[in-house]
Short mmCIF file of N, CA and C in Angstrom, two decimals:
data_model
loop_
_atom_site.label_atom_id
_atom_site.label_comp_id
_atom_site.label_asym_id
_atom_site.label_seq_id
_atom_site.Cartn_x
_atom_site.Cartn_y
_atom_site.Cartn_z
N MET L 362 79.76 100.67 120.05
CA MET L 362 78.41 100.68 119.61
C MET L 362 78.57 101.03 118.07
N PRO L 363 79.09 100.58 117.45
CA PRO L 363 79.19 100.72 116.01
C PRO L 363 77.84 100.49 115.37
N PHE L 364 77.50 101.30 114.48
CA PHE L 364 76.23 101.00 113.31
C PHE L 364 77.15 100.73 112.23
N VAL L 365 76.71 99.78 111.52
CA VAL L 365 77.43 99.37 110.09
C VAL L 365 76.42 99.51 109.06
N ARG L 366 76.56 100.02 107.82
CA ARG L 366 75.89 99.72 106.58
C ARG L 366 76.81 99.60 105.48
N ILE L 367 76.45 98.44 105.05
CA ILE L 367 77.18 97.63 103.83
C ILE L 367 76.58 97.79 102.61
N ASP L 368 76.78 98.31 101.36
CA ASP L 368 76.24 98.37 100.18
C ASP L 368 77.22 97.51 99.27
N ALA L 369 76.79 96.50 98.38
CA ALA L 369 77.63 95.81 97.64
C ALA L 369 77.16 95.52 96.42
N HIS L 370 77.87 95.87 95.41
CA HIS L 370 77.83 95.94 93.87
C HIS L 370 78.29 94.81 93.41
N GLY L 371 77.64 94.22 92.22
CA GLY L 371 78.49 93.48 91.12
C GLY L 371 77.90 92.02 91.52
N GLY L 372 78.27 91.21 90.46
CA GLY L 372 78.00 89.89 90.11
C GLY L 372 78.54 89.22 91.63
N GLY L 373 77.68 88.10 91.82
CA GLY L 373 78.11 87.26 92.98
C GLY L 373 77.29 88.06 94.31
N THR L 374 76.97 88.98 94.00
CA THR L 374 76.11 89.80 95.34
C THR L 374 74.91 89.06 95.63
N ASP L 375 74.93 88.29 96.69
CA ASP L 375 73.83 87.32 97.33
C ASP L 375 73.85 87.60 98.85
N ASP L 376 72.99 86.73 99.53
CA ASP L 376 72.72 86.63 100.94
C ASP L 376 74.10 86.37 101.66
N ASP L 377 74.56 85.27 100.93
CA ASP L 377 75.95 84.50 101.19
C ASP L 377 77.01 85.62 101.42
N ARG L 378 77.38 86.31 100.02
CA ARG L 378 78.27 87.33 100.15
C ARG L 378 78.27 88.63 101.29
N LEU L 379 76.93 88.98 101.38
CA LEU L 379 76.29 90.31 102.26
C LEU L 379 76.73 89.54 103.74
N ASP L 380 76.45 88.29 103.87
CA ASP L 380 76.86 87.79 105.47
C ASP L 380 78.23 87.83 105.65
N ALA L 381 78.98 87.17 104.81
CA ALA L 381 80.54 87.28 105.03
C ALA L 381 80.88 88.40 104.89
N LEU L 382 80.65 89.55 104.32
CA LEU L 382 81.10 91.20 104.27
C LEU L 382 80.60 91.58 105.77
N GLY L 383 79.39 91.26 106.34
CA GLY L 383 79.01 91.72 107.69
C GLY L 383 79.87 90.99 108.53
N ARG L 384 80.16 89.54 108.39
CA ARG L 384 81.00 89.13 109.40
C ARG L 384 82.56 89.44 109.41
N ALA L 385 83.02 90.19 108.21
CA ALA L 385 84.30 90.37 107.98
C ALA L 385 84.33 91.83 108.61
N VAL L 386 83.50 92.72 108.60
CA VAL L 386 83.41 94.17 109.18
C VAL L 386 83.29 93.93 110.63
N HIS L 387 82.59 92.88 111.04
CA HIS L 387 82.33 92.59 112.71
C HIS L 387 83.50 92.09 113.33
N ASP L 388 84.17 91.01 112.64
CA ASP L 388 85.36 90.44 113.13
C ASP L 388 86.32 91.66 113.35
N ALA L 389 86.46 92.46 112.10
CA ALA L 389 87.56 93.57 112.01
C ALA L 389 87.47 94.38 113.31
N LEU L 390 85.97 94.87 113.71
CA LEU L 390 85.96 95.98 114.72
C LEU L 390 86.13 95.37 115.91
N VAL L 391 85.87 93.94 116.24
CA VAL L 391 86.29 93.18 117.46
C VAL L 391 87.86 93.12 117.61
N GLU L 392 88.22 92.85 116.34
CA GLU L 392 90.06 92.68 116.68
C GLU L 392 90.75 94.22 116.75
N ALA L 393 90.21 95.19 115.77
CA ALA L 393 90.99 96.31 115.75
C ALA L 393 90.67 97.44 116.59
N LEU L 394 89.51 97.61 117.16
CA LEU L 394 88.95 98.62 118.11
C LEU L 394 88.30 97.89 119.55
N GLY L 395 88.44 96.83 119.50
CA GLY L 395 88.08 96.16 120.81
C GLY L 395 86.38 95.93 121.28
N ILE L 396 85.84 96.11 120.11
CA ILE L 396 84.32 96.08 120.21
C ILE L 396 83.88 94.99 120.72
N PRO L 397 82.70 94.78 121.60
CA PRO L 397 82.50 93.48 122.25
C PRO L 397 81.65 92.95 121.30
N PRO L 398 82.11 91.50 121.12
CA PRO L 398 81.60 90.57 120.29
C PRO L 398 80.20 90.52 119.92
N ASP L 399 79.29 90.72 121.13
CA ASP L 399 78.05 90.72 120.63
C ASP L 399 77.38 92.28 120.48
N ASP L 400 77.93 93.09 120.11
CA ASP L 400 77.90 94.35 119.71
C ASP L 400 77.71 94.64 118.23
N ARG L 401 76.55 93.78 117.43
CA ARG L 401 76.45 93.74 116.20
C ARG L 401 75.10 94.29 115.63
N PHE L 402 75.39 95.78 114.95
CA PHE L 402 74.29 96.21 114.45
C PHE L 402 74.68 96.86 112.92
N GLN L 403 74.02 96.02 111.90
CA GLN L 403 74.41 96.17 110.64
C GLN L 403 72.89 96.04 109.71
N VAL L 404 73.29 96.89 108.68
CA VAL L 404 72.38 97.08 107.59
C VAL L 404 73.06 96.39 106.32
N LEU L 405 72.87 95.72 105.61
CA LEU L 405 73.22 94.90 104.54
C LEU L 405 72.47 95.14 103.31
N THR L 406 72.95 95.52 102.07
CA THR L 406 71.93 95.97 101.02
C THR L 406 72.78 95.75 99.69
N ALA L 407 72.18 94.65 98.91
CA ALA L 407 72.64 94.57 97.64
C ALA L 407 72.25 95.24 96.45
N HIS L 408 73.05 95.55 95.76
CA HIS L 408 72.65 96.41 94.55
C HIS L 408 72.70 95.64 93.36
N ASP L 409 71.73 95.95 92.66
CA ASP L 409 71.78 95.14 90.96
C ASP L 409 72.99 95.91 90.00
N ALA L 410 74.10 95.11 89.77
CA ALA L 410 74.85 95.73 88.91
C ALA L 410 74.67 96.07 87.59
N ALA L 411 73.55 95.27 87.06
CA ALA L 411 73.04 95.83 85.55
C ALA L 411 72.41 97.01 85.60
N ARG L 412 71.53 97.42 87.00
CA ARG L 412 71.23 98.99 86.89
C ARG L 412 71.90 99.98 87.24
N GLY L 413 73.35 99.64 87.93
CA GLY L 413 74.27 100.60 88.13
C GLY L 413 73.79 101.70 89.24
N THR L 414 73.33 101.05 90.55
CA THR L 414 72.76 101.68 91.50
C THR L 414 73.94 102.24 92.09
N LEU L 415 75.34 101.79 92.23
CA LEU L 415 76.23 102.61 93.06
C LEU L 415 77.00 103.38 92.11
N ARG L 416 77.70 103.97 92.51
CA ARG L 416 78.52 104.95 91.30
C ARG L 416 80.11 105.00 91.89
N TYR L 417 81.18 104.54 91.06
CA TYR L 417 82.36 104.91 91.68
C TYR L 417 83.25 105.04 90.41
N ASP L 418 84.39 105.58 90.73
CA ASP L 418 85.43 106.11 89.67
C ASP L 418 86.89 105.67 90.51
N ASP L 419 87.97 105.65 89.78
CA ASP L 419 89.19 105.27 89.99
C ASP L 419 90.04 106.19 91.01
N TYR L 420 89.39 107.31 91.74
CA TYR L 420 90.10 108.12 92.67
C TYR L 420 90.22 107.37 93.85
N PRO L 421 91.56 107.61 94.21
CA PRO L 421 92.67 108.38 93.85
C PRO L 421 93.85 107.60 93.08
N GLY L 422 93.51 107.13 92.18
CA GLY L 422 94.41 105.90 91.22
C GLY L 422 94.26 104.38 91.87
N VAL L 423 93.10 104.37 92.44
CA VAL L 423 92.50 102.89 92.74
C VAL L 423 91.73 102.51 91.80
N ARG L 424 91.92 101.32 90.96
CA ARG L 424 91.05 100.69 89.99
C ARG L 424 90.14 99.80 90.70
N ARG L 425 88.92 100.36 90.75
CA ARG L 425 87.79 99.70 91.23
C ARG L 425 87.06 99.06 90.13
N ASP L 426 86.25 98.03 90.53
CA ASP L 426 85.17 97.29 89.71
C ASP L 426 83.94 97.04 90.07
N ALA L 427 83.20 96.02 89.41
CA ALA L 427 81.81 96.09 89.72
C ALA L 427 81.61 95.01 91.34
N GLY L 428 82.90 94.67 91.47
CA GLY L 428 82.97 94.19 92.82
C GLY L 428 82.91 95.33 94.27
N ILE L 429 82.44 96.36 93.72
CA ILE L 429 82.85 97.46 94.82
C ILE L 429 82.00 97.20 96.14
N VAL L 430 82.47 97.47 97.32
CA VAL L 430 81.75 97.52 98.66
C VAL L 430 81.89 98.85 99.11
N PHE L 431 80.81 99.48 99.62
CA PHE L 431 80.89 100.41 100.46
C PHE L 431 80.82 100.00 101.88
N VAL L 432 81.63 100.60 102.94
CA VAL L 432 81.29 100.13 104.12
C VAL L 432 81.23 101.51 105.03
N ALA L 433 80.01 101.89 105.68
CA ALA L 433 79.91 103.11 106.48
C ALA L 433 79.71 102.76 108.04
N ILE L 434 80.60 102.98 108.67
CA ILE L 434 80.46 102.96 110.29
C ILE L 434 80.24 104.10 111.26
N THR L 435 79.37 104.02 111.84
CA THR L 435 78.77 105.11 112.64
C THR L 435 79.43 104.75 114.01
N LEU L 436 80.19 105.31 114.81
CA LEU L 436 80.44 105.14 116.29
C LEU L 436 81.01 106.44 116.81
N ARG L 437 80.90 106.04 118.23
CA ARG L 437 81.41 107.13 118.86
C ARG L 437 82.89 107.29 119.08
N ALA L 438 83.06 108.83 119.18
CA ALA L 438 84.45 109.02 118.84
C ALA L 438 85.52 108.71 119.82
N GLY L 439 86.45 108.57 119.56
CA GLY L 439 87.61 108.25 120.77
C GLY L 439 88.74 107.17 120.21
N ARG L 440 88.86 106.97 118.94
CA ARG L 440 89.83 106.07 118.49
C ARG L 440 90.82 106.78 117.97
N THR L 441 92.32 106.21 118.03
CA THR L 441 93.35 106.84 117.49
C THR L 441 93.47 106.61 115.81
N THR L 442 94.21 107.47 115.25
CA THR L 442 94.47 107.42 113.88
C THR L 442 95.07 105.77 113.60
N TRP L 443 95.88 105.43 114.13
CA TRP L 443 96.51 104.16 114.19
C TRP L 443 95.45 103.07 114.35
N GLN L 444 94.72 103.14 115.10
CA GLN L 444 93.23 102.35 115.36
C GLN L 444 92.68 102.20 114.22
N LYS L 445 92.17 103.25 113.77
CA LYS L 445 91.50 103.25 112.40
C LYS L 445 92.20 102.83 111.25
N ALA L 446 93.77 103.02 111.14
CA ALA L 446 94.16 102.57 110.12
C ALA L 446 93.97 100.76 109.90
N ALA L 447 94.29 100.32 111.20
CA ALA L 447 94.44 98.92 111.54
C ALA L 447 92.95 98.42 111.17
N LEU L 448 92.00 99.26 111.69
CA LEU L 448 90.50 98.59 111.24
C LEU L 448 90.46 98.58 109.60
N TYR L 449 90.84 99.61 109.09
CA TYR L 449 90.76 99.66 107.42
C TYR L 449 91.48 98.40 106.93
N GLY L 450 92.63 98.24 107.26
CA GLY L 450 93.36 97.13 106.67
C GLY L 450 92.55 95.92 106.93
N ARG L 451 92.38 95.74 108.45
CA ARG L 451 91.67 94.24 108.67
C ARG L 451 90.51 94.14 108.05
N ILE L 452 89.63 95.15 107.83
CA ILE L 452 88.44 94.91 106.81
C ILE L 452 88.76 94.48 105.64
N ALA L 453 89.49 95.05 104.98
CA ALA L 453 89.85 94.57 103.61
C ALA L 453 90.59 93.27 103.23
N GLN L 454 91.34 93.01 104.53
CA GLN L 454 91.80 91.54 104.63
C GLN L 454 90.68 90.32 104.60
N LEU L 455 89.90 90.78 105.58
CA LEU L 455 88.72 89.76 105.98
C LEU L 455 87.73 89.73 105.16
N ALA L 456 87.42 90.87 104.29
CA ALA L 456 86.28 90.91 103.30
C ALA L 456 86.98 89.98 101.93
N GLU L 457 88.50 90.04 102.02
CA GLU L 457 88.75 89.17 100.89
C GLU L 457 88.83 87.66 101.23
N GLU L 458 89.17 87.44 102.62
CA GLU L 458 89.18 85.87 102.99
C GLU L 458 87.76 85.39 103.01
N TYR L 459 86.80 86.12 103.67
CA TYR L 459 85.32 85.80 103.94
C TYR L 459 84.47 85.91 102.54
N ALA L 460 84.63 86.88 101.94
CA ALA L 460 83.74 86.92 100.93
C ALA L 460 84.41 87.10 99.51
N GLY L 461 85.84 86.77 99.38
CA GLY L 461 86.37 86.93 97.92
C GLY L 461 86.49 88.30 97.33
N THR L 462 86.49 89.33 98.05
CA THR L 462 86.11 90.52 97.58
C THR L 462 87.63 91.06 97.41
N ASP L 463 88.22 91.78 96.49
CA ASP L 463 89.43 92.25 96.38
C ASP L 463 89.52 93.61 97.00
N PRO L 464 90.60 93.72 97.96
CA PRO L 464 90.92 94.52 98.68
C PRO L 464 90.71 95.87 98.11
N ARG L 465 91.07 96.10 97.02
CA ARG L 465 90.95 97.32 96.20
C ARG L 465 89.72 97.95 95.95
N ASN L 466 88.57 96.85 96.40
CA ASN L 466 87.30 97.38 95.93
C ASN L 466 86.23 97.46 97.35
N VAL L 467 87.02 97.56 98.56
CA VAL L 467 86.58 97.80 99.78
C VAL L 467 86.83 99.30 100.24
N PHE L 468 85.63 100.04 100.04
CA PHE L 468 85.45 101.59 100.37
C PHE L 468 84.78 101.59 101.78
N VAL L 469 86.01 102.20 102.77
CA VAL L 469 85.20 102.40 104.15
C VAL L 469 85.19 103.97 104.68
N THR L 470 84.37 104.45 105.18
CA THR L 470 84.31 105.45 105.90
C THR L 470 83.57 105.38 107.31
N LEU L 471 84.52 106.46 108.41
CA LEU L 471 83.88 106.26 109.74
C LEU L 471 83.56 107.61 109.75
N THR L 472 82.34 107.75 110.57
CA THR L 472 81.73 108.85 111.33
C THR L 472 81.40 108.59 112.72
N GLU L 473 82.02 109.69 113.30
CA GLU L 473 82.28 109.79 114.68
C GLU L 473 81.25 110.51 115.40
N ASN L 474 80.56 110.16 116.71
CA ASN L 474 79.73 110.90 117.26
C ASN L 474 79.87 111.06 118.56
N THR L 475 78.97 111.59 119.56
CA THR L 475 79.18 111.43 120.93
C THR L 475 78.04 110.41 121.60
N SER L 476 78.42 109.96 122.82
CA SER L 476 77.52 109.27 123.52
C SER L 476 76.13 109.84 123.53
N ALA L 477 75.69 111.20 123.47
CA ALA L 477 74.26 111.44 123.64
C ALA L 477 73.61 111.34 122.32
N ASP L 478 74.28 110.89 121.21
CA ASP L 478 73.83 110.66 119.83
C ASP L 478 73.20 109.27 119.63
N TRP L 479 73.22 108.65 120.59
CA TRP L 479 72.60 107.24 120.73
C TRP L 479 71.39 107.01 121.34
N SER L 480 70.75 106.15 120.90
CA SER L 480 69.58 105.40 121.66
C SER L 480 69.61 103.96 121.11
N LEU L 481 69.65 103.12 122.13
CA LEU L 481 69.83 101.71 121.68
C LEU L 481 68.63 101.11 121.92
N GLY L 482 67.25 101.45 122.16
CA GLY L 482 65.89 101.10 122.31
C GLY L 482 65.08 101.55 123.62
N ASN L 483 64.01 101.43 123.45
CA ASN L 483 63.11 101.87 124.72
C ASN L 483 63.02 103.33 124.62
N GLY L 484 63.45 104.19 123.36
CA GLY L 484 63.66 105.63 123.71
C GLY L 484 64.59 106.27 124.75
N LEU L 485 65.61 105.46 124.91
CA LEU L 485 66.50 106.11 126.10
C LEU L 485 67.97 106.47 125.44
N ALA L 486 68.58 107.35 126.30
CA ALA L 486 69.84 107.51 125.60
C ALA L 486 71.01 106.55 126.61
N GLN L 487 70.90 105.47 126.37
CA GLN L 487 71.65 104.68 127.41
C GLN L 487 72.99 104.83 127.78
N TYR L 488 73.91 105.72 127.13
CA TYR L 488 75.22 106.15 127.25
C TYR L 488 75.19 107.32 127.95
N VAL L 489 74.35 107.98 128.23
CA VAL L 489 74.20 109.34 128.76
C VAL L 489 73.65 108.96 130.42
N GLY L 490 74.61 109.22 131.49
CA GLY L 490 73.88 109.01 132.96
C GLY L 490 72.92 107.89 133.11
N SER L 491 71.75 108.24 133.48
CA SER L 491 70.91 107.64 133.97
C SER L 491 70.28 107.09 132.80
N GLY L 492 70.40 107.39 131.35
CA GLY L 492 69.80 106.84 130.26
C GLY L 492 68.82 107.34 129.62
N SER L 493 68.46 108.68 130.26
CA SER L 493 67.55 109.66 129.70
C SER L 493 68.01 110.85 130.00
N CYS L 494 67.47 111.88 128.99
CA CYS L 494 67.75 113.29 128.88
C CYS L 494 66.80 114.04 129.50
#
């Protein structure tokens, strides 16, 4: 049950590009982590490059530009380091393939939590026992 936020910056950021980036991240999650194909919860946000609403530098020696894309994924803990590395690589590959985003501009973070940290609707904790605490 990942929750994904994608913030895209730069020229060409429009609904089609955002959708392509969302598909890239979702397909990578399905392939690399075995997420069910219908488990897609995303917030996609475009930022005006002229106003400079996203900040970035070249740390650690990665030359980014106005095509920067920030991908923040929250998911339940339990993936190996290898699975996470495979996910990062696949997201960068698919972002380039689907949206034309240079892999050096794909910045990904994962935040893990526990089953009790999710409510998928109706005010219930569906992953915890009977669904309520």
